[in-house]
């Protein structure tokens, strides 16, 4: 394990959120969601459209420069916004990458089964992991998340390895 991988593992253990698979129910497939959008296309579902906490989460992600940069690194660029989208308008897969609650101090293997926080419709595992270990993004998803990576240290290690 190189220094980057060791630091990433350390941050994932410390974080109160992790990635995990999510199989959408019929209810989820047909309800209204609050979503982060790129050019009107949903990339992240924060929760039900009438949930104030989910609306706030989507609003903060849509205005986050770090989230915009992360999306651009996986080839998703354009106007970042948030809004309501019907589940019936989403191209659902049998399973999606999700962000779920986890226990700080416990190592997980990416198969998290905790409380659902949001659904990463980009299907990019690296983006999901970044959302769990970057200070500014993780604290949007869980305000109780401890201090993690500032967006520079992990990037530096990634380039060095």
mmCIF file of C-alpha atoms in Angstrom:
data_model
loop_
_atom_site.group_PDB
_atom_site.id
_atom_site.type_symbol
_atom_site.label_atom_id
_atom_site.label_comp_id
_atom_site.label_asym_id
_atom_site.label_seq_id
_atom_site.Cartn_x
_atom_site.Cartn_y
_atom_site.Cartn_z
ATOM 1 C CA UNK A 1 0.000 0.000 0.000
ATOM 2 C CA UNK A 2 1.521 3.334 -1.036
ATOM 3 C CA UNK A 3 1.301 6.569 0.984
ATOM 4 C CA UNK A 4 -1.745 7.831 -0.953
ATOM 5 C CA UNK A 5 -3.668 4.585 -0.403
ATOM 6 C CA UNK A 6 -2.757 4.557 3.294
ATOM 7 C CA UNK A 7 -3.941 8.150 3.764
ATOM 8 C CA UNK A 8 -7.167 7.464 1.844
ATOM 9 C CA UNK A 9 -7.871 4.414 4.030
ATOM 10 C CA UNK A 10 -7.161 6.486 7.162
ATOM 11 C CA UNK A 11 -9.612 9.177 6.013
ATOM 12 C CA UNK A 12 -12.322 6.639 5.156
ATOM 13 C CA UNK A 13 -11.963 5.087 8.615
ATOM 14 C CA UNK A 14 -12.231 8.529 10.233
ATOM 15 C CA UNK A 15 -15.211 9.687 8.158
ATOM 16 C CA UNK A 16 -18.803 9.323 9.367
ATOM 17 C CA UNK A 17 -19.980 8.558 5.814
ATOM 18 C CA UNK A 18 -18.966 5.986 3.230
ATOM 19 C CA UNK A 19 -19.956 4.631 -0.162
ATOM 20 C CA UNK A 20 -22.209 1.649 -0.662
ATOM 21 C CA UNK A 21 -24.533 0.071 -3.202
ATOM 22 C CA UNK A 22 -28.188 1.095 -3.285
ATOM 23 C CA UNK A 23 -31.030 -0.793 -4.944
ATOM 24 C CA UNK A 24 -33.910 1.618 -5.628
ATOM 25 C CA UNK A 25 -37.392 0.638 -4.475
ATOM 26 C CA UNK A 26 -40.526 1.234 -6.548
ATOM 27 C CA UNK A 27 -41.373 4.136 -4.233
ATOM 28 C CA UNK A 28 -38.002 5.793 -4.892
ATOM 29 C CA UNK A 29 -38.347 5.185 -8.623
ATOM 30 C CA UNK A 30 -41.637 7.083 -8.669
ATOM 31 C CA UNK A 31 -41.332 9.834 -6.049
ATOM 32 C CA UNK A 32 -40.095 13.412 -6.473
ATOM 33 C CA UNK A 33 -36.471 14.014 -5.484
ATOM 34 C CA UNK A 34 -34.365 17.085 -4.808
ATOM 35 C CA UNK A 35 -31.322 16.688 -7.028
ATOM 36 C CA UNK A 36 -28.077 18.358 -7.986
ATOM 37 C CA UNK A 37 -28.216 18.953 -11.733
ATOM 38 C CA UNK A 38 -25.716 19.609 -14.514
ATOM 39 C CA UNK A 39 -27.406 21.331 -17.418
ATOM 40 C CA UNK A 40 -30.713 20.086 -16.005
ATOM 41 C CA UNK A 41 -29.610 16.425 -15.784
ATOM 42 C CA UNK A 42 -29.504 14.861 -12.291
ATOM 43 C CA UNK A 43 -26.095 13.751 -11.009
ATOM 44 C CA UNK A 44 -26.900 13.386 -7.287
ATOM 45 C CA UNK A 45 -30.153 12.737 -5.451
ATOM 46 C CA UNK A 46 -30.144 14.313 -1.991
ATOM 47 C CA UNK A 47 -33.547 13.057 -0.843
ATOM 48 C CA UNK A 48 -37.263 13.606 -1.123
ATOM 49 C CA UNK A 49 -38.266 16.932 -2.645
ATOM 50 C CA UNK A 50 -40.130 18.130 0.461
ATOM 51 C CA UNK A 51 -37.293 17.438 2.942
ATOM 52 C CA UNK A 52 -35.671 20.677 4.145
ATOM 53 C CA UNK A 53 -32.371 18.965 5.052
ATOM 54 C CA UNK A 54 -32.153 17.382 1.582
ATOM 55 C CA UNK A 55 -32.953 20.702 -0.113
ATOM 56 C CA UNK A 56 -30.191 22.385 1.891
ATOM 57 C CA UNK A 57 -27.746 19.588 1.008
ATOM 58 C CA UNK A 58 -28.511 19.874 -2.722
ATOM 59 C CA UNK A 59 -28.257 23.673 -2.592
ATOM 60 C CA UNK A 60 -24.844 23.512 -0.886
ATOM 61 C CA UNK A 61 -23.476 20.883 -3.279
ATOM 62 C CA UNK A 62 -24.699 22.886 -6.284
ATOM 63 C CA UNK A 63 -22.812 25.945 -5.027
ATOM 64 C CA UNK A 64 -19.656 24.036 -4.001
ATOM 65 C CA UNK A 65 -16.564 24.806 -6.070
ATOM 66 C CA UNK A 66 -14.999 21.530 -4.901
ATOM 67 C CA UNK A 67 -17.996 19.525 -6.147
ATOM 68 C CA UNK A 68 -17.955 21.382 -9.465
ATOM 69 C CA UNK A 69 -14.214 20.679 -9.829
ATOM 70 C CA UNK A 70 -14.690 17.001 -8.951
ATOM 71 C CA UNK A 71 -17.452 16.648 -11.532
ATOM 72 C CA UNK A 72 -15.278 18.301 -14.178
ATOM 73 C CA UNK A 73 -12.473 15.805 -13.442
ATOM 74 C CA UNK A 74 -14.827 12.978 -14.475
ATOM 75 C CA UNK A 75 -15.917 14.830 -17.612
ATOM 76 C CA UNK A 76 -19.137 16.413 -16.336
ATOM 77 C CA UNK A 77 -19.216 20.136 -16.993
ATOM 78 C CA UNK A 78 -21.906 22.738 -17.398
ATOM 79 C CA UNK A 79 -24.309 24.741 -15.301
ATOM 80 C CA UNK A 80 -24.546 23.305 -11.796
ATOM 81 C CA UNK A 81 -27.900 23.827 -10.086
ATOM 82 C CA UNK A 82 -30.434 22.003 -7.964
ATOM 83 C CA UNK A 83 -34.102 21.275 -8.389
ATOM 84 C CA UNK A 84 -36.931 18.797 -8.182
ATOM 85 C CA UNK A 85 -36.939 15.795 -10.488
ATOM 86 C CA UNK A 86 -39.451 12.980 -10.733
ATOM 87 C CA UNK A 87 -38.100 9.508 -10.096
ATOM 88 C CA UNK A 88 -39.984 8.358 -13.177
ATOM 89 C CA UNK A 89 -37.681 10.583 -15.283
ATOM 90 C CA UNK A 90 -34.500 8.865 -14.059
ATOM 91 C CA UNK A 91 -32.839 6.035 -15.965
ATOM 92 C CA UNK A 92 -32.677 3.684 -12.974
ATOM 93 C CA UNK A 93 -30.167 0.840 -12.878
ATOM 94 C CA UNK A 94 -30.585 -2.269 -10.721
ATOM 95 C CA UNK A 95 -28.067 -0.758 -8.295
ATOM 96 C CA UNK A 96 -26.465 2.672 -7.843
ATOM 97 C CA UNK A 97 -23.519 4.081 -5.912
ATOM 98 C CA UNK A 98 -24.735 5.777 -2.761
ATOM 99 C CA UNK A 99 -23.428 7.725 0.199
ATOM 100 C CA UNK A 100 -24.438 6.175 3.524
ATOM 101 C CA UNK A 101 -23.827 6.850 7.213
ATOM 102 C CA UNK A 102 -20.971 4.934 8.792
ATOM 103 C CA UNK A 103 -19.277 4.703 12.140
ATOM 104 C CA UNK A 104 -16.151 6.839 12.531
ATOM 105 C CA UNK A 105 -13.147 4.693 13.417
ATOM 106 C CA UNK A 106 -14.403 1.583 11.621
ATOM 107 C CA UNK A 107 -12.955 0.421 8.295
ATOM 108 C CA UNK A 108 -15.539 -0.378 5.641
ATOM 109 C CA UNK A 109 -15.001 -2.006 2.276
ATOM 110 C CA UNK A 110 -17.314 0.154 0.162
ATOM 111 C CA UNK A 111 -20.270 -2.113 0.849
ATOM 112 C CA UNK A 112 -21.802 0.238 3.417
ATOM 113 C CA UNK A 113 -25.281 -0.625 4.625
ATOM 114 C CA UNK A 114 -25.957 2.404 6.833
ATOM 115 C CA UNK A 115 -28.667 5.041 6.571
ATOM 116 C CA UNK A 116 -28.946 6.390 3.028
ATOM 117 C CA UNK A 117 -27.714 9.979 2.621
ATOM 118 C CA UNK A 118 -27.780 10.346 -1.160
ATOM 119 C CA UNK A 119 -27.542 8.568 -4.494
ATOM 120 C CA UNK A 120 -24.578 9.281 -6.777
ATOM 121 C CA UNK A 121 -26.100 9.006 -10.253
ATOM 122 C CA UNK A 122 -22.723 9.606 -11.937
ATOM 123 C CA UNK A 123 -21.897 5.985 -11.004
ATOM 124 C CA UNK A 124 -18.316 7.166 -10.436
ATOM 125 C CA UNK A 125 -16.900 5.413 -7.370
ATOM 126 C CA UNK A 126 -13.984 7.859 -7.080
ATOM 127 C CA UNK A 127 -16.380 10.807 -6.866
ATOM 128 C CA UNK A 128 -18.304 9.036 -4.112
ATOM 129 C CA UNK A 129 -15.124 8.365 -2.151
ATOM 130 C CA UNK A 130 -14.041 12.001 -2.546
ATOM 131 C CA UNK A 131 -17.393 13.135 -1.164
ATOM 132 C CA UNK A 132 -16.687 11.001 1.927
ATOM 133 C CA UNK A 133 -13.125 12.214 2.634
ATOM 134 C CA UNK A 134 -13.050 15.874 1.544
ATOM 135 C CA UNK A 135 -13.765 18.316 4.399
ATOM 136 C CA UNK A 136 -16.054 20.652 2.517
ATOM 137 C CA UNK A 137 -18.068 17.927 0.756
ATOM 138 C CA UNK A 138 -18.339 15.490 3.671
ATOM 139 C CA UNK A 139 -19.573 18.225 6.006
ATOM 140 C CA UNK A 140 -22.337 19.125 3.562
ATOM 141 C CA UNK A 141 -23.505 15.510 3.710
ATOM 142 C CA UNK A 142 -22.941 15.121 7.461
ATOM 143 C CA UNK A 143 -22.329 18.309 9.479
ATOM 144 C CA UNK A 144 -21.004 16.109 12.332
ATOM 145 C CA UNK A 145 -18.200 14.714 10.165
ATOM 146 C CA UNK A 146 -14.745 15.225 11.735
ATOM 147 C CA UNK A 147 -11.956 17.151 10.022
ATOM 148 C CA UNK A 148 -10.768 15.148 7.031
ATOM 149 C CA UNK A 149 -8.827 16.189 3.892
ATOM 150 C CA UNK A 150 -8.583 19.854 2.962
ATOM 151 C CA UNK A 151 -8.525 19.193 -0.769
ATOM 152 C CA UNK A 152 -4.774 19.647 -1.096
ATOM 153 C CA UNK A 153 -2.985 16.977 0.951
ATOM 154 C CA UNK A 154 -4.623 13.955 -0.675
ATOM 155 C CA UNK A 155 -4.256 15.512 -4.145
ATOM 156 C CA UNK A 156 -0.547 16.024 -3.516
ATOM 157 C CA UNK A 157 -0.111 12.395 -2.434
ATOM 158 C CA UNK A 158 -2.069 11.154 -5.463
ATOM 159 C CA UNK A 159 0.245 13.048 -7.807
ATOM 160 C CA UNK A 160 3.334 11.785 -5.982
ATOM 161 C CA UNK A 161 2.311 8.115 -6.255
#
